[in-house]
Short mmCIF file of C-alpha atoms in Angstrom, two decimals:
data_model
loop_
_atom_site.label_atom_id
_atom_site.label_comp_id
_atom_site.label_asym_id
_atom_site.label_seq_id
_atom_site.Cartn_x
_atom_site.Cartn_y
_atom_site.Cartn_z
CA MET U 1 -23.23 -9.08 2.25
CA ALA U 2 -24.87 -8.94 -1.15
CA HIS U 3 -23.94 -6.37 -3.78
CA ALA U 4 -25.80 -6.03 -7.07
CA PHE U 5 -23.50 -5.29 -9.98
CA ASP U 6 -24.42 -2.01 -11.69
CA PRO U 7 -22.84 -1.63 -15.17
CA ARG U 8 -23.54 2.11 -15.25
CA GLU U 9 -21.80 2.66 -11.94
CA MET U 10 -18.88 0.52 -13.09
CA ALA U 11 -18.58 2.61 -16.27
CA ARG U 12 -18.47 5.75 -14.12
CA LEU U 13 -15.78 4.26 -11.87
CA MET U 14 -13.68 3.17 -14.84
CA ARG U 15 -13.85 6.63 -16.41
CA GLU U 16 -12.97 8.29 -13.11
CA ALA U 17 -10.03 5.93 -12.61
CA ARG U 18 -8.62 6.68 -16.05
CA ALA U 19 -8.98 10.42 -15.50
CA ARG U 20 -7.12 10.06 -12.22
CA SER U 21 -4.34 8.05 -13.88
CA ARG U 22 -3.88 10.70 -16.53
CA GLU U 23 -3.84 13.37 -13.85
CA LEU U 24 -0.95 11.58 -12.14
CA PHE U 25 1.08 11.39 -15.35
CA GLY U 26 0.32 15.06 -15.96
CA MET U 27 2.23 15.93 -12.79
CA VAL U 28 5.56 15.21 -14.53
CA ILE U 29 6.84 18.35 -16.23
CA SER U 30 9.24 16.76 -18.73
CA GLU U 31 8.52 13.73 -20.91
CA SER U 32 12.13 12.66 -20.47
CA ASP U 33 11.35 12.01 -16.80
CA LEU U 34 8.46 9.79 -17.84
CA ARG U 35 10.80 7.72 -20.00
CA ARG U 36 13.62 7.06 -17.55
CA PRO U 37 13.43 4.86 -14.47
CA PRO U 38 13.20 7.17 -11.45
CA SER U 39 15.56 4.89 -9.55
CA GLU U 40 17.54 1.72 -10.18
CA GLY U 41 15.36 -1.39 -10.29
CA PHE U 42 12.14 0.41 -11.24
CA ARG U 43 10.30 0.74 -14.52
CA PRO U 44 9.78 4.15 -16.14
CA LEU U 45 6.55 5.89 -15.27
CA LEU U 46 5.46 5.75 -18.90
CA TRP U 47 5.54 1.95 -18.90
CA HIS U 48 2.72 1.91 -16.34
CA LEU U 49 0.50 4.03 -18.58
CA GLY U 50 0.77 1.54 -21.44
CA HIS U 51 0.45 -1.41 -19.08
CA LEU U 52 -2.98 -0.21 -17.91
CA GLY U 53 -4.25 -0.50 -21.46
CA ALA U 54 -2.57 -3.82 -22.21
CA PHE U 55 -4.00 -5.44 -19.06
CA GLU U 56 -7.50 -4.10 -19.76
CA SER U 57 -7.36 -5.19 -23.40
CA TYR U 58 -6.24 -8.70 -22.51
CA TRP U 59 -8.99 -9.37 -19.99
CA LEU U 60 -11.97 -7.54 -21.48
CA SER U 61 -11.41 -7.64 -25.22
CA GLN U 62 -9.42 -10.83 -25.65
CA GLN U 63 -10.56 -13.07 -22.78
CA VAL U 64 -14.20 -11.96 -22.43
CA LYS U 65 -15.04 -11.04 -26.02
CA GLY U 66 -12.60 -13.40 -27.73
CA ARG U 67 -11.27 -10.71 -30.04
CA PRO U 68 -7.71 -10.41 -31.35
CA SER U 69 -5.21 -8.12 -29.70
CA PHE U 70 -5.16 -4.45 -30.63
CA SER U 71 -1.37 -4.66 -30.77
CA GLU U 72 0.79 -7.72 -30.18
CA GLY U 73 3.75 -5.36 -29.90
CA TYR U 74 2.09 -3.50 -27.05
CA ASP U 75 1.15 -6.81 -25.44
CA ALA U 76 4.85 -7.70 -25.28
CA ILE U 77 6.24 -4.27 -24.33
CA PHE U 78 3.78 -3.79 -21.48
CA ASP U 79 3.82 -7.34 -20.16
CA PRO U 80 5.73 -7.37 -16.84
CA ILE U 81 6.93 -10.94 -17.42
CA LYS U 82 8.07 -10.53 -21.05
CA THR U 83 9.78 -7.15 -20.73
CA PRO U 84 12.64 -6.74 -18.22
CA ARG U 85 12.43 -3.77 -15.86
CA GLU U 86 15.64 -2.36 -17.23
CA ASP U 87 14.45 -2.26 -20.87
CA SER U 88 12.83 1.11 -21.52
CA SER U 89 14.27 1.77 -24.96
CA ASN U 90 11.19 0.71 -26.92
CA LEU U 91 8.46 2.72 -25.21
CA PRO U 92 6.15 4.29 -27.83
CA PRO U 93 5.47 8.06 -28.03
CA VAL U 94 3.05 9.40 -25.43
CA PRO U 95 0.33 10.40 -27.97
CA GLU U 96 0.45 6.90 -29.43
CA ILE U 97 -0.03 5.31 -26.01
CA GLU U 98 -2.88 7.73 -25.27
CA GLY U 99 -4.59 6.75 -28.51
CA TYR U 100 -4.15 3.08 -27.67
CA LEU U 101 -5.77 3.64 -24.27
CA ASP U 102 -8.75 5.36 -25.93
CA ARG U 103 -9.30 2.46 -28.36
CA VAL U 104 -9.04 -0.11 -25.59
CA ARG U 105 -11.45 1.81 -23.37
CA GLU U 106 -14.04 2.13 -26.14
CA GLU U 107 -13.98 -1.65 -26.58
CA SER U 108 -14.09 -2.19 -22.80
CA LEU U 109 -17.18 -0.05 -22.35
CA ALA U 110 -18.91 -1.92 -25.17
CA CYS U 111 -18.00 -5.17 -23.42
CA LEU U 112 -19.41 -3.82 -20.16
CA ALA U 113 -22.68 -2.74 -21.80
CA SER U 114 -23.31 -6.26 -23.11
CA ALA U 115 -22.05 -8.20 -20.08
CA ASP U 116 -24.36 -10.47 -18.14
CA PRO U 117 -23.41 -10.38 -14.42
CA ALA U 118 -25.59 -13.47 -13.85
CA ALA U 119 -23.54 -15.50 -16.33
CA ALA U 120 -22.10 -18.79 -15.15
CA SER U 121 -18.63 -17.73 -16.29
CA PRO U 122 -16.50 -17.05 -13.18
CA LEU U 123 -14.95 -14.08 -14.96
CA LEU U 124 -18.29 -12.40 -15.64
CA HIS U 125 -20.35 -13.52 -12.66
CA GLY U 126 -21.11 -10.55 -10.43
CA GLY U 127 -18.97 -8.36 -12.69
CA TYR U 128 -15.76 -9.94 -11.34
CA VAL U 129 -13.52 -9.16 -14.31
CA PHE U 130 -14.56 -5.49 -14.34
CA TYR U 131 -13.78 -5.10 -10.63
CA MET U 132 -10.43 -6.77 -11.28
CA VAL U 133 -9.53 -4.36 -14.09
CA LEU U 134 -10.62 -1.40 -11.97
CA GLU U 135 -8.65 -2.45 -8.87
CA HIS U 136 -5.64 -3.22 -11.05
CA GLU U 137 -5.68 0.41 -12.18
CA TYR U 138 -6.10 1.58 -8.57
CA GLN U 139 -3.04 -0.44 -7.54
CA HIS U 140 -0.94 0.98 -10.34
CA GLN U 141 -1.99 4.48 -9.35
CA GLU U 142 -0.35 3.87 -5.98
CA THR U 143 2.75 2.46 -7.67
CA ILE U 144 2.84 5.57 -9.87
CA CYS U 145 2.74 7.69 -6.71
CA TYR U 146 5.75 5.77 -5.34
CA LEU U 147 7.61 6.60 -8.54
CA LEU U 148 6.47 10.22 -8.49
CA HIS U 149 7.75 10.53 -4.94
CA MET U 150 11.20 9.46 -6.16
CA LEU U 151 11.32 12.47 -8.49
CA SER U 152 12.68 15.67 -7.01
CA PRO U 153 9.91 18.20 -6.21
CA GLU U 154 11.07 20.61 -8.92
CA LEU U 155 10.40 17.96 -11.59
CA LYS U 156 6.68 17.81 -10.78
CA ARG U 157 3.68 20.12 -10.82
CA ARG U 158 1.12 20.00 -8.05
CA PRO U 159 -2.24 18.74 -9.39
CA ALA U 160 -5.27 20.98 -9.05
CA ARG U 161 -6.87 18.77 -6.40
CA ALA U 162 -3.77 18.61 -4.19
CA GLY U 163 -4.36 20.34 -0.89
CA GLU U 164 -8.02 21.11 -1.57
CA ARG U 165 -8.84 19.59 1.82
CA GLY U 166 -7.13 21.03 4.86
CA ALA U 167 -5.12 18.79 7.16
CA PRO U 168 -7.02 17.48 10.20
CA ALA U 169 -6.34 18.89 13.63
CA ARG U 170 -3.36 17.39 15.41
CA GLY U 171 -5.05 15.23 18.01
CA PRO U 172 -3.25 14.42 21.26
CA LEU U 173 -2.08 10.88 21.98
CA HIS U 174 -4.33 10.56 25.04
CA GLU U 175 -3.75 6.86 25.55
CA THR U 176 -0.36 5.61 24.48
CA GLY U 177 1.04 2.18 25.08
CA MET U 178 -0.43 -1.09 23.88
CA VAL U 179 -3.89 -2.57 23.54
CA ARG U 180 -4.69 -6.01 24.91
CA ILE U 181 -6.41 -8.22 22.32
CA PRO U 182 -8.16 -11.21 23.93
CA GLY U 183 -7.44 -14.64 22.56
CA GLY U 184 -9.99 -16.59 20.59
CA PRO U 185 -11.22 -17.20 17.07
CA PHE U 186 -11.95 -14.59 14.43
CA GLU U 187 -12.71 -14.66 10.72
CA MET U 188 -9.73 -13.90 8.50
CA GLY U 189 -9.87 -13.23 4.78
CA SER U 190 -12.67 -11.98 2.56
CA ARG U 191 -16.11 -13.05 1.39
CA GLY U 192 -15.94 -10.73 -1.61
CA TYR U 193 -17.64 -7.41 -0.71
CA PRO U 194 -18.14 -7.59 -3.85
CA PHE U 195 -14.59 -8.33 -5.03
CA ALA U 196 -11.48 -9.84 -3.51
CA TYR U 197 -8.27 -11.23 -4.96
CA ASP U 198 -7.58 -14.94 -4.82
CA ASN U 199 -4.99 -14.56 -2.04
CA GLU U 200 -7.63 -13.03 0.29
CA GLN U 201 -9.72 -16.19 0.06
CA PRO U 202 -11.21 -18.40 1.28
CA PRO U 203 -12.47 -16.75 4.48
CA HIS U 204 -11.59 -18.93 7.45
CA MET U 205 -11.64 -18.95 11.22
CA VAL U 206 -8.29 -18.47 12.96
CA GLU U 207 -7.51 -18.98 16.63
CA VAL U 208 -5.17 -16.24 17.89
CA PRO U 209 -3.68 -16.35 21.42
CA GLU U 210 -4.02 -13.24 23.56
CA PHE U 211 -1.52 -10.55 22.57
CA LEU U 212 -0.66 -6.86 22.82
CA ILE U 213 -0.45 -4.43 19.92
CA ASP U 214 0.53 -0.77 19.75
CA ARG U 215 -2.39 1.65 19.88
CA TYR U 216 -0.63 3.81 17.26
CA PRO U 217 1.85 3.18 14.46
CA VAL U 218 5.48 3.93 15.29
CA THR U 219 6.00 7.67 14.83
CA ASN U 220 8.86 9.70 13.40
CA ALA U 221 9.80 10.73 16.95
CA ASP U 222 9.90 7.08 18.03
CA TYR U 223 12.08 6.14 15.10
CA ALA U 224 14.41 9.12 15.52
CA ARG U 225 15.12 7.89 19.06
CA PHE U 226 15.97 4.47 17.62
CA ILE U 227 18.51 6.11 15.32
CA ASP U 228 19.95 8.32 18.06
CA GLU U 229 20.43 5.38 20.40
CA GLY U 230 22.42 3.47 17.82
CA GLY U 231 19.76 1.30 16.22
CA TYR U 232 21.55 1.24 12.88
CA ARG U 233 24.86 0.35 14.57
CA ASP U 234 23.69 -2.39 16.95
CA ARG U 235 24.20 -5.72 15.22
CA SER U 236 22.12 -7.56 17.83
CA LEU U 237 18.92 -5.84 16.68
CA TRP U 238 19.13 -7.11 13.12
CA THR U 239 18.66 -10.43 11.40
CA ARG U 240 21.71 -11.76 9.60
CA GLU U 241 20.17 -10.99 6.18
CA GLY U 242 18.96 -7.57 7.29
CA TRP U 243 22.33 -6.53 8.67
CA ALA U 244 24.15 -7.65 5.51
CA TRP U 245 21.67 -5.74 3.34
CA LYS U 246 21.91 -2.59 5.48
CA GLU U 247 25.70 -2.65 5.52
CA GLU U 248 25.96 -3.19 1.78
CA ALA U 249 23.53 -0.35 1.09
CA GLY U 250 25.15 1.93 3.70
CA LEU U 251 21.82 2.84 5.30
CA GLU U 252 21.57 5.02 8.40
CA GLN U 253 18.00 6.38 8.22
CA PRO U 254 14.68 5.86 6.40
CA LEU U 255 14.26 6.64 2.74
CA TYR U 256 13.83 10.39 2.12
CA TRP U 257 15.22 11.39 5.55
CA SER U 258 18.25 13.69 5.56
CA LYS U 259 20.13 15.57 8.26
CA ALA U 260 18.98 19.14 8.75
CA GLU U 261 21.49 21.83 7.87
CA GLY U 262 23.97 22.24 10.70
CA ALA U 263 22.93 19.01 12.43
CA ARG U 264 25.72 16.76 13.67
CA GLY U 265 25.54 13.01 13.45
CA ASP U 266 26.29 12.70 17.17
CA ASP U 267 23.75 15.23 18.46
CA PRO U 268 22.21 13.70 21.56
CA LEU U 269 18.52 13.24 22.13
CA SER U 270 17.47 15.81 24.69
CA ASP U 271 15.01 15.23 27.51
CA GLU U 272 12.48 17.24 25.53
CA GLY U 273 12.77 14.90 22.56
CA SER U 274 14.52 17.35 20.24
CA SER U 275 15.92 14.65 17.99
CA PRO U 276 13.29 15.09 15.24
CA ALA U 277 14.58 18.64 14.75
CA LEU U 278 17.81 17.12 13.43
CA TRP U 279 16.02 15.73 10.38
CA ARG U 280 14.29 16.83 7.22
CA VAL U 281 12.02 14.69 5.04
CA ARG U 282 11.30 14.95 1.34
CA GLU U 283 7.55 14.79 0.84
CA MET U 284 5.80 14.65 -2.53
CA PHE U 285 6.08 18.37 -3.28
CA GLU U 286 8.59 19.79 -0.82
CA ASP U 287 11.34 19.16 1.69
CA ARG U 288 10.40 20.09 5.24
CA PRO U 289 11.37 19.49 8.87
CA LEU U 290 10.49 16.08 10.25
CA GLN U 291 7.04 16.06 11.88
CA PRO U 292 7.34 14.08 15.15
CA ASP U 293 3.75 12.79 15.28
CA LEU U 294 3.54 11.42 11.75
CA PRO U 295 3.98 7.69 11.25
CA VAL U 296 7.45 6.73 10.14
CA SER U 297 7.49 5.75 6.47
CA GLY U 298 10.00 4.58 3.90
CA VAL U 299 11.34 1.74 6.03
CA SER U 300 11.93 -1.85 5.02
CA TRP U 301 10.76 -4.98 6.83
CA TYR U 302 14.32 -5.42 8.06
CA GLU U 303 14.32 -1.93 9.60
CA ALA U 304 10.88 -2.42 11.13
CA GLY U 305 12.03 -5.65 12.76
CA ALA U 306 15.19 -4.02 14.13
CA TYR U 307 13.14 -1.24 15.70
CA ALA U 308 10.72 -3.75 17.23
CA ARG U 309 13.61 -5.60 18.88
CA PHE U 310 15.03 -2.28 20.08
CA ALA U 311 11.67 -1.58 21.74
CA GLY U 312 11.55 -5.04 23.32
CA LYS U 313 8.66 -6.04 21.07
CA ARG U 314 8.10 -7.74 17.72
CA LEU U 315 6.13 -7.21 14.53
CA PRO U 316 2.55 -8.52 14.63
CA SER U 317 1.61 -11.51 12.56
CA GLU U 318 -0.85 -10.89 9.76
CA ALA U 319 -3.54 -12.70 11.75
CA GLU U 320 -2.88 -10.57 14.84
CA TRP U 321 -2.95 -7.38 12.80
CA GLU U 322 -6.16 -8.33 10.97
CA LYS U 323 -7.92 -9.29 14.20
CA ALA U 324 -6.94 -6.02 15.92
CA ALA U 325 -8.07 -4.06 12.88
CA THR U 326 -11.27 -5.77 11.76
CA TRP U 327 -12.81 -8.00 14.41
CA ASP U 328 -15.80 -6.66 16.34
CA PRO U 329 -15.88 -8.70 19.56
CA ARG U 330 -19.28 -7.44 20.66
CA ALA U 331 -20.98 -8.26 17.37
CA GLY U 332 -18.87 -11.36 16.87
CA ARG U 333 -18.19 -10.54 13.23
CA LYS U 334 -15.62 -9.10 10.88
CA ARG U 335 -15.66 -5.47 9.79
CA ARG U 336 -14.66 -4.47 6.30
CA PHE U 337 -12.64 -1.49 7.53
CA ALA U 338 -11.31 -0.67 10.98
CA TRP U 339 -14.32 1.50 11.90
CA GLY U 340 -16.96 -0.80 10.38
CA ASP U 341 -18.57 -1.40 7.01
CA GLU U 342 -19.26 2.26 6.18
CA PRO U 343 -17.36 3.28 3.02
CA PRO U 344 -14.24 5.38 3.65
CA ARG U 345 -14.72 9.13 3.92
CA ALA U 346 -12.41 12.03 4.74
CA GLY U 347 -13.26 12.12 8.45
CA LEU U 348 -12.38 8.47 9.04
CA ALA U 349 -8.94 8.01 7.50
CA ASN U 350 -6.22 9.48 5.30
CA PHE U 351 -6.48 7.87 1.85
CA ASP U 352 -7.02 8.47 -1.87
CA ASN U 353 -4.58 11.40 -2.06
CA ASN U 354 -7.06 13.51 -0.12
CA LEU U 355 -4.11 15.35 1.44
CA TRP U 356 -1.13 14.10 -0.59
CA GLU U 357 0.86 13.42 2.57
CA PRO U 358 0.70 11.42 5.82
CA THR U 359 -1.16 12.76 8.84
CA PRO U 360 -0.58 12.56 12.62
CA VAL U 361 -1.31 9.12 14.02
CA ALA U 362 -4.07 10.43 16.33
CA ALA U 363 -5.81 12.55 13.68
CA PHE U 364 -8.75 10.22 13.01
CA PRO U 365 -10.32 9.03 16.27
CA GLU U 366 -13.55 8.15 14.42
CA GLY U 367 -11.58 5.60 12.42
CA ARG U 368 -10.44 3.53 15.39
CA SER U 369 -10.89 -0.23 15.38
CA ALA U 370 -13.27 -1.93 17.80
CA TYR U 371 -10.31 -2.54 20.12
CA GLY U 372 -9.29 1.13 20.08
CA CYS U 373 -6.34 1.02 17.68
CA PHE U 374 -5.75 4.14 15.59
CA ASP U 375 -4.72 4.44 11.95
CA MET U 376 -5.25 0.81 10.92
CA THR U 377 -6.95 2.01 7.73
CA GLY U 378 -4.96 4.39 5.51
CA ASN U 379 -2.04 6.74 6.25
CA VAL U 380 0.77 4.16 5.87
CA TRP U 381 0.90 0.47 5.06
CA GLU U 382 2.06 -1.63 7.99
CA TRP U 383 4.58 -4.45 7.80
CA THR U 384 3.70 -7.73 9.48
CA SER U 385 5.95 -10.65 10.36
CA THR U 386 4.08 -12.97 7.99
CA VAL U 387 5.56 -14.46 4.84
CA PHE U 388 3.17 -14.04 1.91
CA ALA U 389 1.67 -17.46 1.26
CA ALA U 390 -1.61 -19.13 0.34
CA TYR U 391 -4.42 -19.72 2.78
CA ALA U 392 -5.58 -23.32 3.13
CA GLY U 393 -7.99 -23.99 0.27
CA PHE U 394 -6.44 -21.31 -1.97
CA LYS U 395 -7.33 -21.52 -5.66
CA ALA U 396 -5.47 -19.36 -8.15
CA PHE U 397 -7.92 -17.23 -10.13
CA PRO U 398 -7.95 -15.93 -12.74
CA TYR U 399 -4.17 -15.99 -13.30
CA PRO U 400 -1.26 -17.28 -11.21
CA GLU U 401 0.98 -14.25 -11.79
CA TYR U 402 -1.02 -12.05 -9.40
CA SER U 403 -0.52 -14.16 -6.27
CA GLU U 404 0.79 -17.68 -6.75
CA LEU U 405 3.98 -16.58 -8.49
CA TRP U 406 4.95 -14.62 -5.37
CA PHE U 407 4.49 -17.43 -2.85
CA ASP U 408 8.27 -17.69 -2.91
CA GLY U 409 9.15 -17.19 0.75
CA ASP U 410 10.76 -13.83 -0.04
CA HIS U 411 7.78 -11.50 0.33
CA ARG U 412 6.21 -10.18 3.52
CA VAL U 413 2.59 -9.11 4.02
CA LEU U 414 1.62 -5.47 4.61
CA LYS U 415 -1.83 -4.37 5.70
CA GLY U 416 -4.07 -1.35 5.99
CA GLY U 417 -3.39 0.98 3.06
CA SER U 418 -1.70 4.37 2.80
CA TRP U 419 -2.55 8.02 2.21
CA THR U 420 -2.64 7.37 -1.54
CA THR U 421 -4.55 4.06 -1.55
CA ARG U 422 -7.94 4.05 -3.29
CA ALA U 423 -10.92 3.30 -1.05
CA PRO U 424 -11.78 -0.33 -2.01
CA LEU U 425 -8.19 -1.45 -1.40
CA LEU U 426 -8.37 -0.25 2.21
CA ARG U 427 -10.37 -3.36 3.14
CA GLY U 428 -8.86 -5.17 6.10
CA SER U 429 -8.53 -8.42 4.18
CA PHE U 430 -6.39 -6.90 1.40
CA ARG U 431 -2.86 -8.33 1.36
CA ASN U 432 -0.10 -6.14 0.00
CA PHE U 433 3.28 -7.84 -0.30
CA PHE U 434 6.87 -6.74 -0.86
CA ARG U 435 10.35 -8.13 -0.42
CA PRO U 436 11.82 -7.39 3.02
CA ARG U 437 14.33 -4.86 1.64
CA PHE U 438 11.70 -2.77 -0.22
CA ARG U 439 11.53 0.84 1.03
CA ALA U 440 9.72 2.82 -1.68
CA ALA U 441 6.21 1.94 -0.50
CA PHE U 442 4.46 4.37 1.82
CA ALA U 443 4.97 1.83 4.57
CA GLY U 444 5.55 1.94 8.30
CA PHE U 445 4.59 -0.45 11.09
CA ARG U 446 3.35 -0.91 14.63
CA CYS U 447 4.68 -3.38 17.17
CA ALA U 448 3.14 -6.29 19.05
CA ALA U 449 4.10 -8.40 22.05
CA ASP U 450 3.02 -11.60 23.74
CA TRP U 451 0.62 -11.01 26.61
CA THR U 452 1.44 -12.28 30.05
CA PRO U 453 -0.74 -12.09 33.18
CA ALA U 454 1.90 -9.81 34.72
CA GLU U 455 0.76 -7.00 32.43
CA ASP U 456 -1.00 -4.47 34.63
CA SER U 457 -0.77 -1.24 32.67
CA LEU U 458 -3.64 -1.85 30.26
#
């Protein structure tokens, strides 16, 4: 599908993105909390603010316009390769970083005004480099939300737009169980629409055998049963690496789950499914009782795999997930999002911090995929079994550090987006990737299974 690049619309999107980034940083009450890592192994929030400017300056001012750096010191401090995560001692004052961002943005908008989207340069053609800078900021906004979630609720202020939309009605799970996805070819990857990262390309046909996939993501109630029935104590459910990691970390539940006051660790699961009442969950702005029909979140790939084995299933491959989410068998073509090519809106999915929290898995029936799967766009990212690697014909562009550096065998692909993901990144071809022990992402999963002719319940 063709998309004409509109510099004025891009300028509007860039301004809106920067305003949103500043809004996120404004949620932190104390500057000291901006300057310290919110948890071990993470960069301080303030580093991400400066990094937005350094990335934009490098690509638009230096690479496109050929101008010298605004600040070689900033280039080094806010380079993720040159500056270790643990080094936060040299972060400049907030007003200085804000001024730097303003200077960079002024230069970027001048670059945009003079850019020729018909240029032969791969960076400029179709406005590629501007989309890249914009989506880079969108991705860091989600990372910032991960870090904000790590801060205790009392350390943050609720932004003005939080909660301006009411939560959708809690829809019933009319059809539970699994969906049968017929075997056959489908198109995987992206043609651009108008932008895609190098790891999403080239688009290619993939033959997928017939399989089953859960109609809904695994819910909190599902996962609480896994805990109650000894999922974290049953060695047979875990890979060797996953069990060693879990034991070393002393994990017994998802990130942000805690036992409700007065709950005992050995409370049984009643016939009515009372187990969720034993738990509380820390959301972005408050602690509250576990909601049974929300998708489980804050689980690693190791935990997702253990649950799948507990359920007698497995995680879907990336190809299986993408086919179930994006392929329209009647039209014989790929959809951009689960529901079609229509841009995301509030009635189709939970995204873009519209609600600042996850929603029930059956809340958006209009957003179902062509096969009838719910919640494959937004709400929580979903782990797949696939190791993050290049497609056949992959070409690194415009820099290897975005994708190629991470083809290391130690990252797994996640799909679909979360409740905080910006709209363009919800595309079904987008490939998120984390190490299998990572839990801070707003990530859950759904299960899959091989199909056999004996299946008669679908």
